[in-house]
mmCIF file of C-alpha atoms in Angstrom:
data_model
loop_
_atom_site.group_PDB
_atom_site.id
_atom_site.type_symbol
_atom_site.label_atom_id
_atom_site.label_comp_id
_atom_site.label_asym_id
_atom_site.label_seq_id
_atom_site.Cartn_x
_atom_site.Cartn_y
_atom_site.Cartn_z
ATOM 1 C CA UNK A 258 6.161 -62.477 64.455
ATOM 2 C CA UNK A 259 7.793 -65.794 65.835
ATOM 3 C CA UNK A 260 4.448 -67.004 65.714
ATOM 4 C CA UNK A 261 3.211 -66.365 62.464
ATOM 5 C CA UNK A 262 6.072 -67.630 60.913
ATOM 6 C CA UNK A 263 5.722 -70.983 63.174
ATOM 7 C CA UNK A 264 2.295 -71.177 61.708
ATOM 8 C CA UNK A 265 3.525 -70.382 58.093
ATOM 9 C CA UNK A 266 6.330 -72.417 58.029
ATOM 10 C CA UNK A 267 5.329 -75.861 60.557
ATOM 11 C CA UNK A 268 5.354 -78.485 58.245
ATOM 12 C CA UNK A 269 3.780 -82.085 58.867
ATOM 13 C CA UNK A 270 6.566 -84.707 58.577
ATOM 14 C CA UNK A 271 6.066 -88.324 57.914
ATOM 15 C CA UNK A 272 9.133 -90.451 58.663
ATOM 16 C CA UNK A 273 10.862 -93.301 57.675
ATOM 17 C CA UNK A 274 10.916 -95.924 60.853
ATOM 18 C CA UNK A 275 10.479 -99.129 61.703
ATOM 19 C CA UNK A 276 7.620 -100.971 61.801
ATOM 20 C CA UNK A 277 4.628 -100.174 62.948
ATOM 21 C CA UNK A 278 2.792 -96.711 62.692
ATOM 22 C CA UNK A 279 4.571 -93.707 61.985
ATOM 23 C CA UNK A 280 3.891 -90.846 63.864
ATOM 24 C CA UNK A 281 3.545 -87.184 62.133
ATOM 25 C CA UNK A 282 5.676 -85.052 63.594
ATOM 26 C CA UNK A 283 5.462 -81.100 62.881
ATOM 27 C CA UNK A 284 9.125 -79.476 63.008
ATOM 28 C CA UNK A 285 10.049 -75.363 62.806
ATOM 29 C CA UNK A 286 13.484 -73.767 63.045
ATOM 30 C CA UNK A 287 13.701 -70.133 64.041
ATOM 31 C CA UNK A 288 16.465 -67.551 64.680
ATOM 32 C CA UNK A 289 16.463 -65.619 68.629
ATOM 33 C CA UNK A 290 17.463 -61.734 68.109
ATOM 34 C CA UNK A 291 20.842 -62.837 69.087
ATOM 35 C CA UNK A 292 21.353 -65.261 66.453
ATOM 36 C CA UNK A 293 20.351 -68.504 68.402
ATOM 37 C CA UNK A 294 18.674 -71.343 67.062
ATOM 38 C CA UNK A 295 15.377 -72.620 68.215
ATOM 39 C CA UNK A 296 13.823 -75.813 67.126
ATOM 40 C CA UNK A 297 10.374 -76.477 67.584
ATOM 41 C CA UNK A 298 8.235 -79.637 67.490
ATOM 42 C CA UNK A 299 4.687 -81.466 67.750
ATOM 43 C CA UNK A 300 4.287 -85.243 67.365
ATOM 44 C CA UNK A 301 0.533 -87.470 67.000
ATOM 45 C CA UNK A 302 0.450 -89.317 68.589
ATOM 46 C CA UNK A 303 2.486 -87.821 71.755
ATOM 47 C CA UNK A 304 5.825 -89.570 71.838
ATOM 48 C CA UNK A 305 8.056 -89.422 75.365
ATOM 49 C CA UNK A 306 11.700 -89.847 75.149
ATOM 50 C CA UNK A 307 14.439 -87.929 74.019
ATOM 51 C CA UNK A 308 15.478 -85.770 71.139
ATOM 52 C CA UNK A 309 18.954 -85.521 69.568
ATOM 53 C CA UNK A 310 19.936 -82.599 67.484
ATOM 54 C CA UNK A 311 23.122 -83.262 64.887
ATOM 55 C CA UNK A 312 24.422 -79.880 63.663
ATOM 56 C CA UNK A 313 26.492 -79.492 60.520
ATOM 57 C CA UNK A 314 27.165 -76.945 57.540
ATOM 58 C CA UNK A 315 26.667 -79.165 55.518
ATOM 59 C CA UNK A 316 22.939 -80.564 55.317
ATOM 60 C CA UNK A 317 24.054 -84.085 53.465
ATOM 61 C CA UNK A 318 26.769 -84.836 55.782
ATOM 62 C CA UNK A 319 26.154 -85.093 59.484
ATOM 63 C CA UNK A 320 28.385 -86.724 62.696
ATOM 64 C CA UNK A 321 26.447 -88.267 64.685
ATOM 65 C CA UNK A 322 28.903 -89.944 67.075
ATOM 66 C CA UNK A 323 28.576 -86.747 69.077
ATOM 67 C CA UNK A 324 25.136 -85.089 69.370
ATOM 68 C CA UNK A 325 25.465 -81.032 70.111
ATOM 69 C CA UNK A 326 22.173 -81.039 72.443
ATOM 70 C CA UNK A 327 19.960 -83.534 73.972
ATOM 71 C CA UNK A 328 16.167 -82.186 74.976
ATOM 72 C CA UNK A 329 12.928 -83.975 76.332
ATOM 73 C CA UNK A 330 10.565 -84.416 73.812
ATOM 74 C CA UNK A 331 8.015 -83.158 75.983
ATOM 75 C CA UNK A 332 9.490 -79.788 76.477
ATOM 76 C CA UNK A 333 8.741 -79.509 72.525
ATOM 77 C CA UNK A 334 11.680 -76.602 72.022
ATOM 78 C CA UNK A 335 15.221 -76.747 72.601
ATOM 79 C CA UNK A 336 17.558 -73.837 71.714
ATOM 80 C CA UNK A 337 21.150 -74.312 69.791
ATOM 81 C CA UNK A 338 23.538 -71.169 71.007
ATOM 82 C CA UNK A 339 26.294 -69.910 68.830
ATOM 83 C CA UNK A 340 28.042 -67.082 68.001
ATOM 84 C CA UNK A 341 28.841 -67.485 64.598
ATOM 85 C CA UNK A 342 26.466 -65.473 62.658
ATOM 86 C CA UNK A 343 28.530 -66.032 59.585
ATOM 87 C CA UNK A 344 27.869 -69.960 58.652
ATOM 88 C CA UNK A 345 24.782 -71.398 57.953
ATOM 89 C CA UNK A 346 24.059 -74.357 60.106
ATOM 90 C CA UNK A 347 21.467 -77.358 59.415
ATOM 91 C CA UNK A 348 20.101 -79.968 62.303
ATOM 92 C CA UNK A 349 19.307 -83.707 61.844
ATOM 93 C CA UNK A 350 16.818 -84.484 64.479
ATOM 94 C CA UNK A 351 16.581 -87.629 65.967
ATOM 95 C CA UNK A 352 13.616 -89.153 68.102
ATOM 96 C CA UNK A 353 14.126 -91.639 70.477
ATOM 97 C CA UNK A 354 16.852 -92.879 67.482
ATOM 98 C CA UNK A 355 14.360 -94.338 65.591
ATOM 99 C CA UNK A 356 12.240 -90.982 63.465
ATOM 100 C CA UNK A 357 15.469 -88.202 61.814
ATOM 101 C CA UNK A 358 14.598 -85.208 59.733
ATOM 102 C CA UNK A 359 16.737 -82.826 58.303
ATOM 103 C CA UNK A 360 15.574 -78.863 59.333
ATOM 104 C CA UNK A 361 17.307 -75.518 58.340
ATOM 105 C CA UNK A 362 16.471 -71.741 58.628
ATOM 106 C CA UNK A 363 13.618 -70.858 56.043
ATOM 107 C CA UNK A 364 14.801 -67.385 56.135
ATOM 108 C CA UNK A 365 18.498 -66.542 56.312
ATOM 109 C CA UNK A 366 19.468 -63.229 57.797
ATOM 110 C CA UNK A 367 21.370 -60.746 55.604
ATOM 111 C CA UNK A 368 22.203 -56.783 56.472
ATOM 112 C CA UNK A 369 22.283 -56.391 52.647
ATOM 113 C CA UNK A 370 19.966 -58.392 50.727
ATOM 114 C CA UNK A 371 15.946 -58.588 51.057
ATOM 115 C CA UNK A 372 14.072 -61.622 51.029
ATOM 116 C CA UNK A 373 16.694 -64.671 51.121
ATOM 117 C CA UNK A 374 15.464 -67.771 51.989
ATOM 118 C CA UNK A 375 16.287 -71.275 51.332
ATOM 119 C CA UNK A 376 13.605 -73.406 49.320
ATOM 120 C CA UNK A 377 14.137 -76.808 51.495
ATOM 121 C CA UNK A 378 11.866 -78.288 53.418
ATOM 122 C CA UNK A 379 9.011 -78.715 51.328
ATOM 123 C CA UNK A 380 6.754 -82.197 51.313
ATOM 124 C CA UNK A 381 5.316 -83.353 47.770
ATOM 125 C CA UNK A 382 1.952 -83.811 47.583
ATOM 126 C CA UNK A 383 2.494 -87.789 47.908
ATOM 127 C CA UNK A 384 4.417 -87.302 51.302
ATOM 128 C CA UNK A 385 7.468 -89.350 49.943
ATOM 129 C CA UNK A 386 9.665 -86.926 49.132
ATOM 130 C CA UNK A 387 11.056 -82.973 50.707
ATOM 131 C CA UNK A 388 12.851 -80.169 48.339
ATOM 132 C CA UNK A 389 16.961 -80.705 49.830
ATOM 133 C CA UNK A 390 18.311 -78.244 52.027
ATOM 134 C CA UNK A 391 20.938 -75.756 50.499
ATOM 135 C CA UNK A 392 20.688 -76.463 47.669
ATOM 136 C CA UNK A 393 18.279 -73.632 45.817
ATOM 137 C CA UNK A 394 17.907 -70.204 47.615
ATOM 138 C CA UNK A 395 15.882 -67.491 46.737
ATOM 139 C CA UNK A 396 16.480 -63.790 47.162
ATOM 140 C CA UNK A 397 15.874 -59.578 46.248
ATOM 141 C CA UNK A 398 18.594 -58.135 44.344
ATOM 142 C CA UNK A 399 22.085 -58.110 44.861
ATOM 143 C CA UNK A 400 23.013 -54.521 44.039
ATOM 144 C CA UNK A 401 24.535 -53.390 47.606
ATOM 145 C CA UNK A 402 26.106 -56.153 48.684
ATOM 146 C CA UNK A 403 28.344 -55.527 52.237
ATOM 147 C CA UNK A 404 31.407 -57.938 53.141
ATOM 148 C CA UNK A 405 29.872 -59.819 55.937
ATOM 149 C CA UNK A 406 26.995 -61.019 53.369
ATOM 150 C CA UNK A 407 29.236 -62.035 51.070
ATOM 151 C CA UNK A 408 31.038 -64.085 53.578
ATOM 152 C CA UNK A 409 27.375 -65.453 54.008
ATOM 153 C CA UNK A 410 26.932 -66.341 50.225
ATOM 154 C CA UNK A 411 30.860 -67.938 50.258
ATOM 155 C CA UNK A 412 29.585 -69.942 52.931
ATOM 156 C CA UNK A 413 26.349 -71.510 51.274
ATOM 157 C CA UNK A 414 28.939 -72.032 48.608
ATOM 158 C CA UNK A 415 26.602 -70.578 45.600
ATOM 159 C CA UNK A 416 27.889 -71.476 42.153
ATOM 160 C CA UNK A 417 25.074 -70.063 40.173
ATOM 161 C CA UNK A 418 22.684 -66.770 40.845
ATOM 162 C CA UNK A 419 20.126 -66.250 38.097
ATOM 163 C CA UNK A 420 19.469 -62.422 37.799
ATOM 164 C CA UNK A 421 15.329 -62.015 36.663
ATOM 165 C CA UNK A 422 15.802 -58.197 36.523
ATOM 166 C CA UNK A 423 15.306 -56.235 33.540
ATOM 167 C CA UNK A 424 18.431 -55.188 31.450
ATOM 168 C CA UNK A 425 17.833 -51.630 32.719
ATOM 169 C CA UNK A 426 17.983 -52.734 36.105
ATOM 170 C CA UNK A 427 20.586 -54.764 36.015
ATOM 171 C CA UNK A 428 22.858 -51.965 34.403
ATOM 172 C CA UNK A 429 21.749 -49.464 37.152
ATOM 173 C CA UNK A 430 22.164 -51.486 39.770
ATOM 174 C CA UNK A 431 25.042 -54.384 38.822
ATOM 175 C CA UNK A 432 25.218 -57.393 41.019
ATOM 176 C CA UNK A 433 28.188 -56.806 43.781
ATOM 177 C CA UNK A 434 29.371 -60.436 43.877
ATOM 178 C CA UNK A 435 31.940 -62.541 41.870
ATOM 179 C CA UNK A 436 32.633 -66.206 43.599
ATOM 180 C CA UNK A 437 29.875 -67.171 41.187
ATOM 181 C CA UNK A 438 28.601 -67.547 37.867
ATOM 182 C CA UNK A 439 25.893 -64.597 36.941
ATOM 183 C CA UNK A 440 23.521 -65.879 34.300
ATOM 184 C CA UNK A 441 21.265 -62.995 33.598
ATOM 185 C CA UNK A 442 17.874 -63.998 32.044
ATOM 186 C CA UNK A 443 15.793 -60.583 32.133
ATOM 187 C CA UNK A 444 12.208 -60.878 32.411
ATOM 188 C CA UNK A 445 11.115 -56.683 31.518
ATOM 189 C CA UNK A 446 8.451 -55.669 33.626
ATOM 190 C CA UNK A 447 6.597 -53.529 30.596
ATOM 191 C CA UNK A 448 4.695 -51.318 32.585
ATOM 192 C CA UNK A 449 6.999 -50.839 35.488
ATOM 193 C CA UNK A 450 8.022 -47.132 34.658
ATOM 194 C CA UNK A 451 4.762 -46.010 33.899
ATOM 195 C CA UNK A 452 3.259 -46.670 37.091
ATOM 196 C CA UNK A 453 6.297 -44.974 39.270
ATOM 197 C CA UNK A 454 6.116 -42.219 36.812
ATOM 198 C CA UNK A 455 2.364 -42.274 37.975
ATOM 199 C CA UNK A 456 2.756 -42.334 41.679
ATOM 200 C CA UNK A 457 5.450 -39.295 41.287
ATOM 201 C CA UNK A 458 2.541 -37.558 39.644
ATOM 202 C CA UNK A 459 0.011 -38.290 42.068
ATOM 203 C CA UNK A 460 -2.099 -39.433 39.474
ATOM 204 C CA UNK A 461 -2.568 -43.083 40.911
ATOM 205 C CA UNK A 462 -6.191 -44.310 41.627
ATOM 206 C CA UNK A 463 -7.223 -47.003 44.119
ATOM 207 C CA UNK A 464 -6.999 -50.416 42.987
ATOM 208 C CA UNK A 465 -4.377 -49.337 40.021
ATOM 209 C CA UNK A 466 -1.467 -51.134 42.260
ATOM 210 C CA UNK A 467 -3.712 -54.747 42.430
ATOM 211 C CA UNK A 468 -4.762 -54.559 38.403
ATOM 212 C CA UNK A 469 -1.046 -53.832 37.150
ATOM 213 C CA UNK A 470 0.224 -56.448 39.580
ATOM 214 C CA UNK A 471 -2.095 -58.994 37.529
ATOM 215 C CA UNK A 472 -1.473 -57.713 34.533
ATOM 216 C CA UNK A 473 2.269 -58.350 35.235
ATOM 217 C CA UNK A 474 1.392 -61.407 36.530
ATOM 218 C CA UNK A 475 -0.268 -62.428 33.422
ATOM 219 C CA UNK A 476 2.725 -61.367 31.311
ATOM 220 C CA UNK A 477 4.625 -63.792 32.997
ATOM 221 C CA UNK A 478 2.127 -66.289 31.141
ATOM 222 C CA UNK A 479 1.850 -65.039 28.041
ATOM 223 C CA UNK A 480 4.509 -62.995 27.275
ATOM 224 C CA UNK A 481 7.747 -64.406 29.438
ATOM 225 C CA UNK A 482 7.845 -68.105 28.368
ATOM 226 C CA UNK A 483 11.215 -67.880 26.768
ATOM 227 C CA UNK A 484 13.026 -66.252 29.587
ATOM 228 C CA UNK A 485 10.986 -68.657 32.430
ATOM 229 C CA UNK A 486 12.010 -71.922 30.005
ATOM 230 C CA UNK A 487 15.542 -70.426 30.011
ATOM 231 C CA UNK A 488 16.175 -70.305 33.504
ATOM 232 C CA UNK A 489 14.220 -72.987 34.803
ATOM 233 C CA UNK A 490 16.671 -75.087 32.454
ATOM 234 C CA UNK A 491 19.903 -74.442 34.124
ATOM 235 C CA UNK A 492 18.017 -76.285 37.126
ATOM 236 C CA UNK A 493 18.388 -79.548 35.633
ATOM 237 C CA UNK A 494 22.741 -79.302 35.718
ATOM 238 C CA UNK A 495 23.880 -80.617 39.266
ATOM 239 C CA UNK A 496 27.446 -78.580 38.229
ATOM 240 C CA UNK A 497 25.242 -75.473 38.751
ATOM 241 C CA UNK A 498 23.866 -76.181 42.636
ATOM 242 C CA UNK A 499 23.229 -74.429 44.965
ATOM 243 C CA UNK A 500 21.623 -71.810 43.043
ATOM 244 C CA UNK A 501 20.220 -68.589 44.001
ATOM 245 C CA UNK A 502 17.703 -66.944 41.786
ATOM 246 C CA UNK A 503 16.740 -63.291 42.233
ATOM 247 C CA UNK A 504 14.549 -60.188 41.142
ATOM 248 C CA UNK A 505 14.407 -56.666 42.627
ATOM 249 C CA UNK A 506 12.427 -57.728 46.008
ATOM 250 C CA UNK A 507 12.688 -61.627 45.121
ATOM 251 C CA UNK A 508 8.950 -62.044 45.290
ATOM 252 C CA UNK A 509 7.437 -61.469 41.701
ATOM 253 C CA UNK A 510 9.833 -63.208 38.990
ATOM 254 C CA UNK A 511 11.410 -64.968 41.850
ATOM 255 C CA UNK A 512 8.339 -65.918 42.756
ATOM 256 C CA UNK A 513 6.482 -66.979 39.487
ATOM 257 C CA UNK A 514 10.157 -68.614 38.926
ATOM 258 C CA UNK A 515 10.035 -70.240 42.555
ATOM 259 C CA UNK A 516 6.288 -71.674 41.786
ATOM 260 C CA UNK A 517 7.352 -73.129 38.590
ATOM 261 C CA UNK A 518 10.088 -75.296 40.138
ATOM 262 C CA UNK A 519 8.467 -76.292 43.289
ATOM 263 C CA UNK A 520 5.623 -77.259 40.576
ATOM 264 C CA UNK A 521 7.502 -79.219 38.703
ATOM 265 C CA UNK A 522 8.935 -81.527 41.279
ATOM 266 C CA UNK A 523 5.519 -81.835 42.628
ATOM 267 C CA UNK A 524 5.092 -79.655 45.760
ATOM 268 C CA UNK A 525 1.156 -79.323 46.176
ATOM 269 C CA UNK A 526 -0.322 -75.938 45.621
ATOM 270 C CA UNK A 527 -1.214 -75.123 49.084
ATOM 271 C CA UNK A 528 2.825 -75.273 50.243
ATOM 272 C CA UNK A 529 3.429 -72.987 46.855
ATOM 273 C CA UNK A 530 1.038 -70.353 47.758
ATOM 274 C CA UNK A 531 2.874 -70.784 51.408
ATOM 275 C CA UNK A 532 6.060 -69.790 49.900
ATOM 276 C CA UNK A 533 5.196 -67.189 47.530
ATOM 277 C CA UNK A 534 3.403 -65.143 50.243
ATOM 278 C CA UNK A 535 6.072 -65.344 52.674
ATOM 279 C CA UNK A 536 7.495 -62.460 50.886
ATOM 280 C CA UNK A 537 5.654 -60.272 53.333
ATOM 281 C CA UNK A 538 7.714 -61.253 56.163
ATOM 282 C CA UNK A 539 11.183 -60.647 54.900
ATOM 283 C CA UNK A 540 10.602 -57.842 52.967
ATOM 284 C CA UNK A 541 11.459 -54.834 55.060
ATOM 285 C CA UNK A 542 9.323 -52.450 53.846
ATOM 286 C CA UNK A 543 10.156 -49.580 56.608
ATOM 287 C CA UNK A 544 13.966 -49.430 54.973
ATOM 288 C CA UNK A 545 11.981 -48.660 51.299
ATOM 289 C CA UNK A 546 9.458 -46.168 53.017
ATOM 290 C CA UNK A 547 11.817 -43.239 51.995
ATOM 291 C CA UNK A 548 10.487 -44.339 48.314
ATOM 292 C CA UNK A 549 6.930 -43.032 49.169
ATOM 293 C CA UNK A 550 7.808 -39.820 50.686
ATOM 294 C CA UNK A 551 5.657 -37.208 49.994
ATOM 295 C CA UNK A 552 3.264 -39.652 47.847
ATOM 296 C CA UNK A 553 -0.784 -39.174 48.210
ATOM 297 C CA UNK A 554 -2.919 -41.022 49.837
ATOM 298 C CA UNK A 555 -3.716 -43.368 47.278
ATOM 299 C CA UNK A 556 -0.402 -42.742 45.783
ATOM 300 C CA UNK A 557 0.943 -44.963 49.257
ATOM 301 C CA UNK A 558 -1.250 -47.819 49.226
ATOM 302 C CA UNK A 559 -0.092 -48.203 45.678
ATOM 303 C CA UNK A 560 3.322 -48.512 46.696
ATOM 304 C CA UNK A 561 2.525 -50.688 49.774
ATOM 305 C CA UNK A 562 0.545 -52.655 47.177
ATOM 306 C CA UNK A 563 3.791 -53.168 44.550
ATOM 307 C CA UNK A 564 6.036 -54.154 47.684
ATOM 308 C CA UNK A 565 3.891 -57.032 48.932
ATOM 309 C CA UNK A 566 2.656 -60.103 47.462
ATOM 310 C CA UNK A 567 -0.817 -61.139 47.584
ATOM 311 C CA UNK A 568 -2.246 -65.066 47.265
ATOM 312 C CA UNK A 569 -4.838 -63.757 44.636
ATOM 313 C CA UNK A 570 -1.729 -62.800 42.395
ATOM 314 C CA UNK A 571 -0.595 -66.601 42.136
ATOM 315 C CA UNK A 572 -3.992 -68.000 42.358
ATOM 316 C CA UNK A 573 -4.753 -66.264 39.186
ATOM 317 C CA UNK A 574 -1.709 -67.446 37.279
ATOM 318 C CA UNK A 575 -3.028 -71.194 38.549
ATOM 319 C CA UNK A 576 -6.473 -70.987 37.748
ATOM 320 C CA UNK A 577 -5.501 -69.565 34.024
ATOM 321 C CA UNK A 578 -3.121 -72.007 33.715
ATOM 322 C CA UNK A 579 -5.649 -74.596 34.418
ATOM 323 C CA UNK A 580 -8.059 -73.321 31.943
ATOM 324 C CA UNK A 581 -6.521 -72.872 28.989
ATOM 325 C CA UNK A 582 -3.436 -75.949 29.578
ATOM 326 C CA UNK A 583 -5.865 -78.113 31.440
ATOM 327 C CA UNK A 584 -2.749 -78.909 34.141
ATOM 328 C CA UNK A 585 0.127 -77.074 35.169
ATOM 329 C CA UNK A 586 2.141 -80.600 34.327
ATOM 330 C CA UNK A 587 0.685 -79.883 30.310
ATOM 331 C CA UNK A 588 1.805 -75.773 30.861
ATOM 332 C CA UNK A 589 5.418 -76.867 31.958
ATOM 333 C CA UNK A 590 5.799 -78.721 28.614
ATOM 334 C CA UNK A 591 4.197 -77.118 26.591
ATOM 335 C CA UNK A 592 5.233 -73.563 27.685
ATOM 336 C CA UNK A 593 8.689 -74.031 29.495
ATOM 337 C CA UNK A 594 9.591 -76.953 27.156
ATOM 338 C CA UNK A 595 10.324 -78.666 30.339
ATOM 339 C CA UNK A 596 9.080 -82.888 28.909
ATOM 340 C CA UNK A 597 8.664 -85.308 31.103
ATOM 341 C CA UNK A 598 11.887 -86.827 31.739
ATOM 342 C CA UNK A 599 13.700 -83.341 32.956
ATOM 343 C CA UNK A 600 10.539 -82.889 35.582
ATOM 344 C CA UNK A 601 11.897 -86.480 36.496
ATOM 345 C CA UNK A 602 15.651 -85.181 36.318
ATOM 346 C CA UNK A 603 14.564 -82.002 38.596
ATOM 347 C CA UNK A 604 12.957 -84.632 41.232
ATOM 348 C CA UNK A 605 16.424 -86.581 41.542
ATOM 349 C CA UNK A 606 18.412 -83.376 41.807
ATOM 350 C CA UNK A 607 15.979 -81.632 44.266
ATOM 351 C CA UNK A 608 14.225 -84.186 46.418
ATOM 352 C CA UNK A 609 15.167 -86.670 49.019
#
């Protein structure tokens, strides 16, 4: 797994230096089973020396009279230990005090909530700018909240979570979380009940879980403008950041949502598609099985189907978009209502 998501996740980094050529070095932070932190890297050309790893809460502020670790940059890992599994740490790495870069967790663990990750990280397409650290999180629902994940949220000091679900969904199941403001924006899935009512039944076909996953998809398009202008709108208010936004699994109107933004502040397609199907790796699907129990054959590769996210889903919604907007730039204003200047006010509140 630790590989895949290295291979997901490794980003090429260009940094800022002195003179001369800048070397591209690839960075990767992952999480140990006991809550370590391990920091990968790559540099082209090879660089010898010695790395110095800063750690902080906070991802904008950083001492760095007083390194916490010191590795060989040939050894190409070091490991941060700690015991607090409460408080979100960040690392500004330094090479040979000359190339830094700022690195977090993509995914940050919860015992309560699926899918949370943090939407840093991310080079635009013209390799001057990456998406801030802590600043906008993405997650599934936040129905069942337990005390040591709310410590968790306290900690990344969310001030606004933007609830996607439907209104019936988020009466059933009522967010479990007050140190922030809920702004509920529900997108209604149209066909949603239909199809469970279906797989109850056992009257589901093969292929009927990919079609109504495009055809929600396409909703999202065509029917869904409003509530995607809405909520892509209370990006553009620093007094709102960090912000979570969040569906039922936090990978279908989170992740239309999630496209959108990273879109609009100029993230290339490649890294989008990156992030939307990383759903599939923090969505524990074992702790939903019970939901399939006793389903047909068919019935369960439906379900598997509705829990997982596919890059055909999103490249549909592109390719559309293309043809009938000619740009996603021209869909953003003329669908979201999101001009020129507030892509420009996104950048400044998003990038570094």
């Amino acid at each position: 797994m630790i590989e895949k998501i290295l291979t997901l996740f490794t980003s090429v980094i260009i940094f800022c230096g002195c003179s001369g050529k800048t070397p591209e070095i690839s960075m990767v932070c992952l999480c140990d089973d006991i809550g370590n932190y391990i920091i990968k890297w790559e540099t082209n050309p090879h660089m010898d020396g010695t790395l110095k790893m800063y750690v902080s809460d906070d991802p904008m502020n950083f001492n760095k009279s007083t390194p916490a670790l010191y590795a060989n940059l040939n050894h190409n890992v070091a490991t941060f230990v700690t015991n607090d599994n409460i408080t979100r740490k960040y690392f500004l790495a330094s090479f040979n005090d000359k190339y830094y870069k700022i690195i977090g967790l993509r995914a940050i663990e919860m015992d309560s909530i699926q899918n949370f990750r943090d939407m840093g990280g991310y080079r635009t397409a013209n390799q001057k700018h990456t998406t801030q650290w802590g600043k906008v999180f993405r997650s599934g629902q936040l129905s069942t909240i337990i005390p040591t994940d709310s410590l968790r949220l306290d900690k990344l000091g969310i001030k606004t979570i933007i609830d996607l679900r439907s209104r019936e969904e988020a009466t059933s199941f009522p967010i479990c979380y007050s140190n922030a403001n809920i702004v509920h924006i529900p997108v209604e899935v149209n066909r949603s009940e239909r199809i469970l009512e279906r797989l109850k039944a056992g009257q589901i076909r093969k292929g009927d879980g990919v079609l109504f996953m495009q055809d929600m998809y396409l909703q999202f398009l065509t029917e869904d403008n409003k509530e995607f202008s809405e909520a892509i709108h209370y990006f553009l208010d620093p007094d709102n950041y960090p912000v979570l936004f969040s569906c039922a699994l936090g990978k279908d109107r989170a992740g239309f949502l999630g496209a959108m933004i990273l879109a609009a502040i100029g993230v290339p397609e490649e890294t989008i598609l990156r992030d939307y199907t990383a759903s599939n790796l923090y969505i524990d699907i074992p702790r939903l099985a019970y939901m399939a129990k006793g389903l047909n054959t068919d019935a369960q590769e439906t379900f598997t189907t509705l829990l997982s996210t596919d890059e055909s889903y999103m490249e549909l919604l592109f390719q559309k978009i293309k043809k009938d907007y000619g740009s996603v730039d021209k869909y953003l204003t003329k669908c979201l209502n999101l001009t020129e200047n507030e892509q420009d006010r996104l950048k400044e509140l998003m990038l570094y």
